[in-house]
XYZ file of C-alpha atoms in Angstrom:
447
model
C -13.159 -24.320 23.293
C -15.316 -25.379 26.174
C -14.435 -22.144 27.859
C -15.662 -20.068 24.810
C -19.059 -21.832 24.806
C -19.777 -20.694 28.411
C -18.935 -17.064 27.790
C -21.865 -15.001 26.451
C -21.300 -13.337 23.088
C -22.986 -10.268 24.364
C -23.438 -9.591 28.058
C -27.020 -8.960 29.205
C -26.176 -5.514 30.639
C -24.800 -4.355 27.211
C -27.631 -5.813 25.113
C -29.519 -2.558 24.487
C -26.341 -0.448 23.369
C -25.252 -3.534 21.304
C -28.591 -3.524 19.415
C -28.255 0.276 18.849
C -24.774 0.085 17.518
C -25.559 -3.017 15.491
C -28.467 -1.181 13.696
C -25.947 1.231 12.249
C -24.217 -1.540 10.352
C -27.286 -1.880 8.080
C -26.985 1.810 7.246
C -23.516 1.610 5.599
C -24.557 -1.629 3.950
C -27.436 0.297 2.337
C -25.134 3.044 1.127
C -22.620 0.606 -0.282
C -25.010 -1.420 -2.249
C -27.219 1.338 -3.465
C -24.076 2.810 -4.916
C -22.617 -0.203 -6.642
C -25.375 -0.232 -9.327
C -25.032 3.482 -9.723
C -21.777 2.776 -11.703
C -23.973 1.323 -14.443
C -26.704 4.102 -14.085
C -24.318 6.904 -14.363
C -22.536 5.228 -17.298
C -25.827 5.323 -19.214
C -27.045 8.675 -18.110
C -23.743 10.601 -18.432
C -22.543 8.626 -21.358
C -19.231 7.477 -19.767
C -16.689 4.776 -20.331
C -16.288 2.015 -17.732
C -13.236 3.842 -16.150
C -15.057 7.082 -15.978
C -18.082 5.506 -14.537
C -15.956 3.737 -11.878
C -15.181 7.147 -10.464
C -18.332 6.682 -8.482
C -16.512 3.891 -6.619
C -13.447 5.954 -6.329
C -15.212 8.885 -4.755
C -17.329 6.691 -2.549
C -14.539 4.676 -1.020
C -11.786 7.383 -0.980
C -13.666 8.952 1.882
C -12.602 6.112 4.054
C -8.917 6.744 3.383
C -9.280 10.396 4.228
C -11.441 10.186 7.310
C -10.415 7.092 9.191
C -7.492 8.452 11.220
C -9.403 11.796 12.087
C -12.325 9.613 13.185
C -10.023 7.505 15.421
C -8.464 10.522 17.065
C -11.982 12.102 17.505
C -13.325 9.035 19.382
C -10.156 8.718 21.348
C -10.497 12.354 22.617
C -14.341 12.203 23.070
C -16.388 8.975 23.017
C -17.808 6.300 20.836
C -21.137 7.958 20.964
C -19.759 11.260 19.712
C -18.252 9.398 16.849
C -21.479 7.744 15.931
C -23.328 11.106 15.972
C -20.724 12.901 13.801
C -20.691 10.094 11.348
C -24.568 10.027 11.003
C -24.523 13.866 10.570
C -21.956 13.636 7.666
C -23.881 10.745 6.133
C -27.214 12.642 6.195
C -25.504 15.815 4.757
C -23.840 13.893 1.880
C -27.139 12.179 0.947
C -29.158 15.408 0.951
C -26.569 17.064 -1.201
C -27.744 14.803 -4.032
C -30.560 17.415 -4.412
C -28.429 20.387 -5.570
C -26.248 17.823 -7.637
C -29.291 16.734 -9.542
C -30.437 20.319 -10.113
C -27.039 21.357 -11.426
C -26.673 18.153 -13.520
C -22.974 17.822 -12.764
C -21.257 14.411 -12.408
C -18.510 16.133 -10.326
C -21.227 17.304 -7.779
C -22.536 13.838 -7.433
C -19.085 12.448 -6.821
C -18.552 15.170 -4.049
C -21.836 14.129 -2.513
C -20.752 10.417 -2.411
C -17.398 11.535 -0.946
C -19.107 13.374 1.963
C -21.380 10.344 2.549
C -18.227 8.062 3.028
C -16.583 10.593 5.266
C -19.580 9.842 7.535
C -19.331 6.147 6.940
C -15.631 6.402 7.893
C -16.688 7.748 11.244
C -19.354 5.102 11.682
C -17.129 2.130 10.856
C -14.148 3.375 12.787
C -16.439 3.834 15.768
C -18.785 0.896 15.477
C -16.377 -1.950 14.978
C -14.076 -1.484 18.025
C -17.240 -0.539 20.089
C -18.649 -3.982 19.199
C -15.364 -5.681 20.001
C -15.268 -4.055 23.334
C -18.752 -5.165 24.399
C -17.884 -8.242 26.173
C -15.149 -10.816 26.722
C -12.180 -10.614 24.318
C -12.423 -14.373 23.680
C -15.796 -13.865 21.898
C -14.854 -10.515 20.239
C -14.495 -11.919 16.715
C -17.643 -13.888 16.928
C -19.421 -10.780 18.291
C -18.259 -8.680 15.407
C -19.234 -11.295 12.961
C -22.764 -11.314 14.553
C -23.058 -7.511 14.318
C -21.674 -7.530 10.727
C -24.245 -10.153 9.752
C -26.909 -7.314 9.873
C -24.937 -5.199 7.396
C -26.168 -7.274 4.336
C -29.758 -6.630 5.363
C -29.120 -3.000 4.448
C -27.170 -4.143 1.402
C -30.220 -6.034 0.103
C -32.388 -3.078 0.732
C -30.041 -0.950 -1.200
C -29.939 -3.440 -4.158
C -33.728 -3.636 -4.372
C -34.166 0.085 -4.312
C -31.453 0.451 -6.864
C -33.370 -1.907 -9.197
C -36.938 -0.881 -8.713
C -36.599 2.814 -7.920
C -33.605 3.642 -10.179
C -32.484 1.193 -12.747
C -35.964 0.100 -13.905
C -37.195 3.771 -14.114
C -34.355 5.630 -15.849
C -35.163 6.528 -19.415
C -31.599 5.952 -20.637
C -32.035 2.259 -19.992
C -34.641 2.229 -22.965
C -31.924 2.909 -25.408
C -29.261 0.419 -26.669
C -26.515 2.972 -26.531
C -25.732 6.536 -26.182
C -25.841 7.289 -29.988
C -29.651 6.606 -29.916
C -30.153 9.331 -27.227
C -27.827 11.831 -29.099
C -29.848 11.156 -32.299
C -32.914 12.455 -30.607
C -31.430 15.962 -30.508
C -29.906 18.082 -27.796
C -33.178 19.263 -26.155
C -34.557 15.862 -25.761
C -31.284 14.336 -24.606
C -31.113 17.047 -21.854
C -34.675 16.207 -20.744
C -33.835 12.439 -20.510
C -30.640 13.355 -18.612
C -32.527 15.723 -16.130
C -35.319 13.119 -15.550
C -32.831 10.327 -14.864
C -30.675 12.351 -12.464
C -33.745 13.149 -10.375
C -34.445 9.467 -10.336
C -30.976 8.592 -9.137
C -30.941 11.269 -6.511
C -34.329 10.356 -4.986
C -33.261 7.353 -2.793
C -30.271 9.156 -1.539
C -32.208 12.274 -0.427
C -34.800 9.894 1.304
C -32.089 8.010 3.189
C -30.596 11.306 4.222
C -33.782 12.255 5.931
C -33.937 8.690 7.543
C -30.348 8.983 8.733
C -31.129 12.324 10.353
C -33.880 10.530 12.382
C -31.463 7.738 13.304
C -29.169 10.491 14.677
C -31.886 11.622 16.998
C -32.462 8.042 18.224
C -28.724 7.415 18.885
C -28.576 10.756 20.635
C -31.217 9.599 23.076
C -29.627 6.165 23.634
C -27.330 5.647 26.582
C -24.092 4.156 25.167
C -21.487 3.492 27.970
C -17.980 4.590 27.593
C -16.320 1.316 26.894
C -12.686 0.787 27.869
C -10.527 -2.004 26.541
C -7.488 -1.366 28.568
C -5.247 1.242 30.049
C -5.229 4.559 28.198
C -2.025 5.052 26.363
C -0.475 8.066 24.673
C -0.721 8.210 20.915
C 3.121 7.427 20.594
C 2.718 4.430 22.952
C -0.334 3.178 20.974
C 1.513 3.550 17.682
C 4.544 1.729 18.938
C 2.470 -1.143 20.125
C 0.338 -1.174 16.984
C 3.161 -1.329 14.451
C 5.090 -4.010 16.421
C 2.222 -6.331 15.596
C 2.767 -8.021 12.236
C -0.699 -9.566 12.553
C -2.077 -6.013 12.569
C 0.157 -4.640 9.758
C -0.608 -7.549 7.535
C -4.262 -7.368 8.519
C -4.491 -3.865 7.103
C -3.123 -5.014 3.725
C -5.433 -8.039 3.759
C -8.366 -5.824 4.488
C -7.427 -3.464 1.616
C -7.244 -6.509 -0.750
C -10.415 -7.903 0.604
C -12.497 -4.742 0.229
C -11.111 -4.210 -3.217
C -11.984 -7.769 -4.227
C -15.454 -7.369 -2.818
C -16.256 -4.166 -4.578
C -14.647 -5.496 -7.918
C -16.913 -8.567 -7.763
C -20.150 -6.863 -6.699
C -19.838 -3.993 -9.205
C -18.610 -6.080 -12.062
C -21.665 -8.367 -11.861
C -23.442 -5.536 -13.933
C -20.602 -5.226 -16.435
C -20.386 -9.000 -16.895
C -24.185 -9.291 -17.358
C -24.148 -6.433 -19.769
C -21.490 -8.135 -21.925
C -23.135 -11.590 -21.756
C -26.592 -10.089 -22.794
C -25.026 -8.210 -25.712
C -22.700 -11.044 -26.940
C -24.901 -14.094 -26.097
C -28.331 -12.665 -25.882
C -28.818 -14.209 -22.450
C -31.512 -11.732 -21.439
C -30.565 -11.999 -17.657
C -31.059 -9.311 -14.997
C -27.887 -8.209 -13.226
C -29.763 -7.106 -10.179
C -31.242 -10.472 -9.399
C -27.801 -12.005 -9.730
C -26.438 -9.373 -7.380
C -29.211 -10.096 -4.897
C -28.505 -13.787 -5.197
C -24.875 -13.119 -4.424
C -25.859 -10.989 -1.406
C -28.336 -13.575 -0.031
C -25.609 -16.204 -0.317
C -23.307 -13.897 1.429
C -25.695 -13.262 4.324
C -26.574 -16.940 4.897
C -22.980 -18.048 4.891
C -21.881 -15.254 7.274
C -24.458 -16.489 9.873
C -23.319 -20.061 9.331
C -19.692 -19.082 9.455
C -20.234 -17.185 12.673
C -21.744 -20.263 14.336
C -18.994 -22.493 13.045
C -16.377 -20.230 14.680
C -17.451 -21.848 17.989
C -15.730 -25.032 16.789
C -13.297 -23.911 13.956
C -10.466 -21.336 14.520
C -11.530 -18.165 12.803
C -8.061 -17.695 11.202
C -8.023 -21.210 9.760
C -11.604 -20.672 8.460
C -10.384 -17.420 6.806
C -7.546 -19.188 5.064
C -9.785 -21.864 3.674
C -12.494 -19.325 2.486
C -9.815 -17.138 0.888
C -8.335 -19.954 -1.124
C -11.937 -21.191 -2.167
C -12.846 -17.589 -3.236
C -9.733 -17.293 -5.305
C -10.522 -20.565 -7.027
C -13.996 -19.228 -7.856
C -12.444 -16.229 -9.556
C -10.283 -18.609 -11.551
C -13.509 -20.264 -12.624
C -14.922 -16.846 -13.789
C -11.838 -16.356 -15.940
C -11.919 -19.765 -17.535
C -15.653 -20.042 -18.246
C -18.330 -18.002 -20.141
C -22.172 -17.583 -20.157
C -24.215 -18.452 -17.092
C -21.533 -20.633 -15.550
C -19.252 -17.531 -15.123
C -21.995 -15.835 -13.274
C -22.478 -18.933 -11.008
C -18.833 -18.794 -10.070
C -19.222 -15.113 -9.380
C -22.011 -15.779 -6.993
C -19.903 -18.374 -5.186
C -17.157 -15.801 -4.641
C -19.654 -14.006 -2.392
C -20.218 -17.213 -0.463
C -16.569 -17.454 0.527
C -16.057 -13.718 1.006
C -18.827 -13.688 3.704
C -16.729 -13.880 6.763
C -13.713 -12.022 5.594
C -14.180 -8.439 6.768
C -15.073 -8.958 10.446
C -12.726 -11.977 10.725
C -9.707 -9.918 9.353
C -10.760 -7.069 11.727
C -11.055 -9.185 14.812
C -7.721 -11.059 14.160
C -5.798 -7.771 13.534
C -7.129 -6.091 16.623
C -6.842 -9.114 18.900
C -5.184 -8.180 22.245
C -4.751 -4.500 21.142
C -6.497 -3.203 24.256
C -7.370 0.488 24.391
C -5.234 1.284 21.385
C -7.812 -0.609 19.219
C -9.522 2.786 18.958
C -6.496 4.102 17.009
C -5.527 0.762 15.257
C -9.137 0.370 13.942
C -8.535 3.509 11.846
C -5.908 1.625 9.812
C -8.338 -1.171 9.130
C -11.023 1.297 8.121
C -8.629 3.306 6.040
C -7.860 0.030 4.249
C -11.412 0.189 2.693
C -9.734 2.652 0.310
C -8.882 -0.531 -1.687
C -12.429 -0.253 -2.829
C -11.447 3.141 -4.514
C -8.375 2.112 -6.401
C -8.654 -1.483 -7.309
C -12.049 -1.416 -9.075
C -10.677 1.534 -11.263
C -7.819 -0.760 -12.193
C -10.142 -3.592 -13.105
C -12.317 -1.184 -15.189
C -9.208 -0.089 -17.105
C -8.649 -3.757 -17.945
C -12.168 -3.959 -19.161
C -11.664 -0.929 -21.386
C -8.112 -1.697 -22.480
C -8.941 -3.128 -25.853
C -11.052 -0.088 -26.755
C -8.736 2.603 -25.480
C -5.283 2.026 -27.175
C -5.259 4.153 -30.228
C -8.777 3.307 -30.857
C -7.882 -0.337 -31.689
C -9.084 -3.405 -29.902
C -5.777 -4.833 -28.749
C -7.267 -7.958 -27.392
C -9.967 -8.133 -29.878
C -13.125 -9.675 -28.454
C -11.188 -12.343 -26.634
C -7.618 -12.629 -25.191
C -7.257 -16.329 -25.738
C -9.796 -19.028 -26.279
C -12.960 -17.958 -24.458
C -11.288 -15.499 -22.204
C -12.644 -12.017 -22.800
C -11.251 -8.827 -21.398
C -14.024 -8.571 -18.698
C -13.486 -12.183 -17.669
C -9.724 -11.659 -17.550
C -10.133 -8.569 -15.342
C -11.159 -11.053 -12.433
C -7.462 -11.916 -12.110
C -7.292 -8.916 -9.898
C -9.779 -10.016 -7.167
C -8.216 -13.552 -7.461
C -4.764 -12.227 -6.477
C -6.414 -10.136 -3.699
C -8.146 -13.135 -2.271
C -5.050 -15.265 -2.359
C -3.382 -12.764 -0.078
C -6.445 -12.956 2.295
C -5.874 -16.693 2.413
C -2.203 -16.204 3.138
C -3.083 -13.756 5.990
C -5.505 -16.384 7.452
C -2.680 -18.933 7.518
C -0.308 -16.491 9.047
C -2.656 -15.438 11.790
C -3.460 -19.166 12.540
C 0.268 -19.928 13.086
C 0.689 -16.894 15.348
C -2.366 -17.971 17.283
C -0.993 -21.582 17.714
C 2.416 -20.239 18.766
C 0.854 -18.031 21.399
C -1.181 -20.902 22.877
C 1.844 -23.141 22.829
């Protein structure tokens, strides 16, 4: 431990490229948390069920599953900088495609645009994470990645605020209690409202597309050294070594469950608030609860990163995973404001998970971390499938032969939407298990 405190997290000679690479972390945070509230926006504008609206998340996160391995092979053949530039180009293209999508008025076109954005994000994350890990001593790699990832939520908070003030507070569909009121206005008026709202939704994406194009130029002009983490191995040799590591294989599964839990919890804030406002007349604003969760997430990540100087990261991951699962149990068993409080505390304990799982899974991987990282980025596809499963639970009582199977509540005060948090709870329990497993492996290696 004394040795770790003497090793700089970022060497002085790598500070400039570290800052350049870290700045990109905020860009995908912005895209992620601008998009989460769009599930609620598209549900209103396009008159969709929860499950249909959650196709926004499916399209957005499915891109990671498609592009992670091609991205890893690309940066392996060329360079980290090339990977960053191609990722930024795809990000900008997907965002600007929102303009023709809004003009056409097609939900499918919007989903395609989101998919292209995340193909770019797949390149950015596959490139940036191992690049940050390689920028210094391997003993401080997990701490360094937590530091870089701490800037991701800054973009997330910006995305949330724009979603609220530029989109959710301005769409005309939000002025109507339900879709039947809009339909009652007549086809022509309903079409006008839809066209107006789609232009509002597309505006921030088009703007960020232009901004990302400018970032592309900055990175193009920034000198990023060709980092090497070990001897260059063939793809077959890399895969052999990668899949011999149970810490890596279980880390991919843990990352998939973590991302699924994160997206479920952050997106479902809007559905939970909508239900509570309708059933209990609470009159609360989902965006402010979402922002509270994100601020808590940011603060705890910085604190957690500092604590890793004294606490084993794997051990901390296990404790945080168990605590987050208990918070999900609290959501299931409570109602009203208290369930929202528990939901905010889930974010507190999720704060260190992504970079910590990433660092533990790639520890001692060497040069093959470039390829191995693609498995961990591909695991983000959990954000595509698991939220849709949660949405189907929310809709279940309304979709079986038109009858409410569960009624308003499953048992006692447990409603369908509260019960849906069983899914993130299970996911977070697996994260806790992975933390304990990685801790035992670390102790064995030290011994």
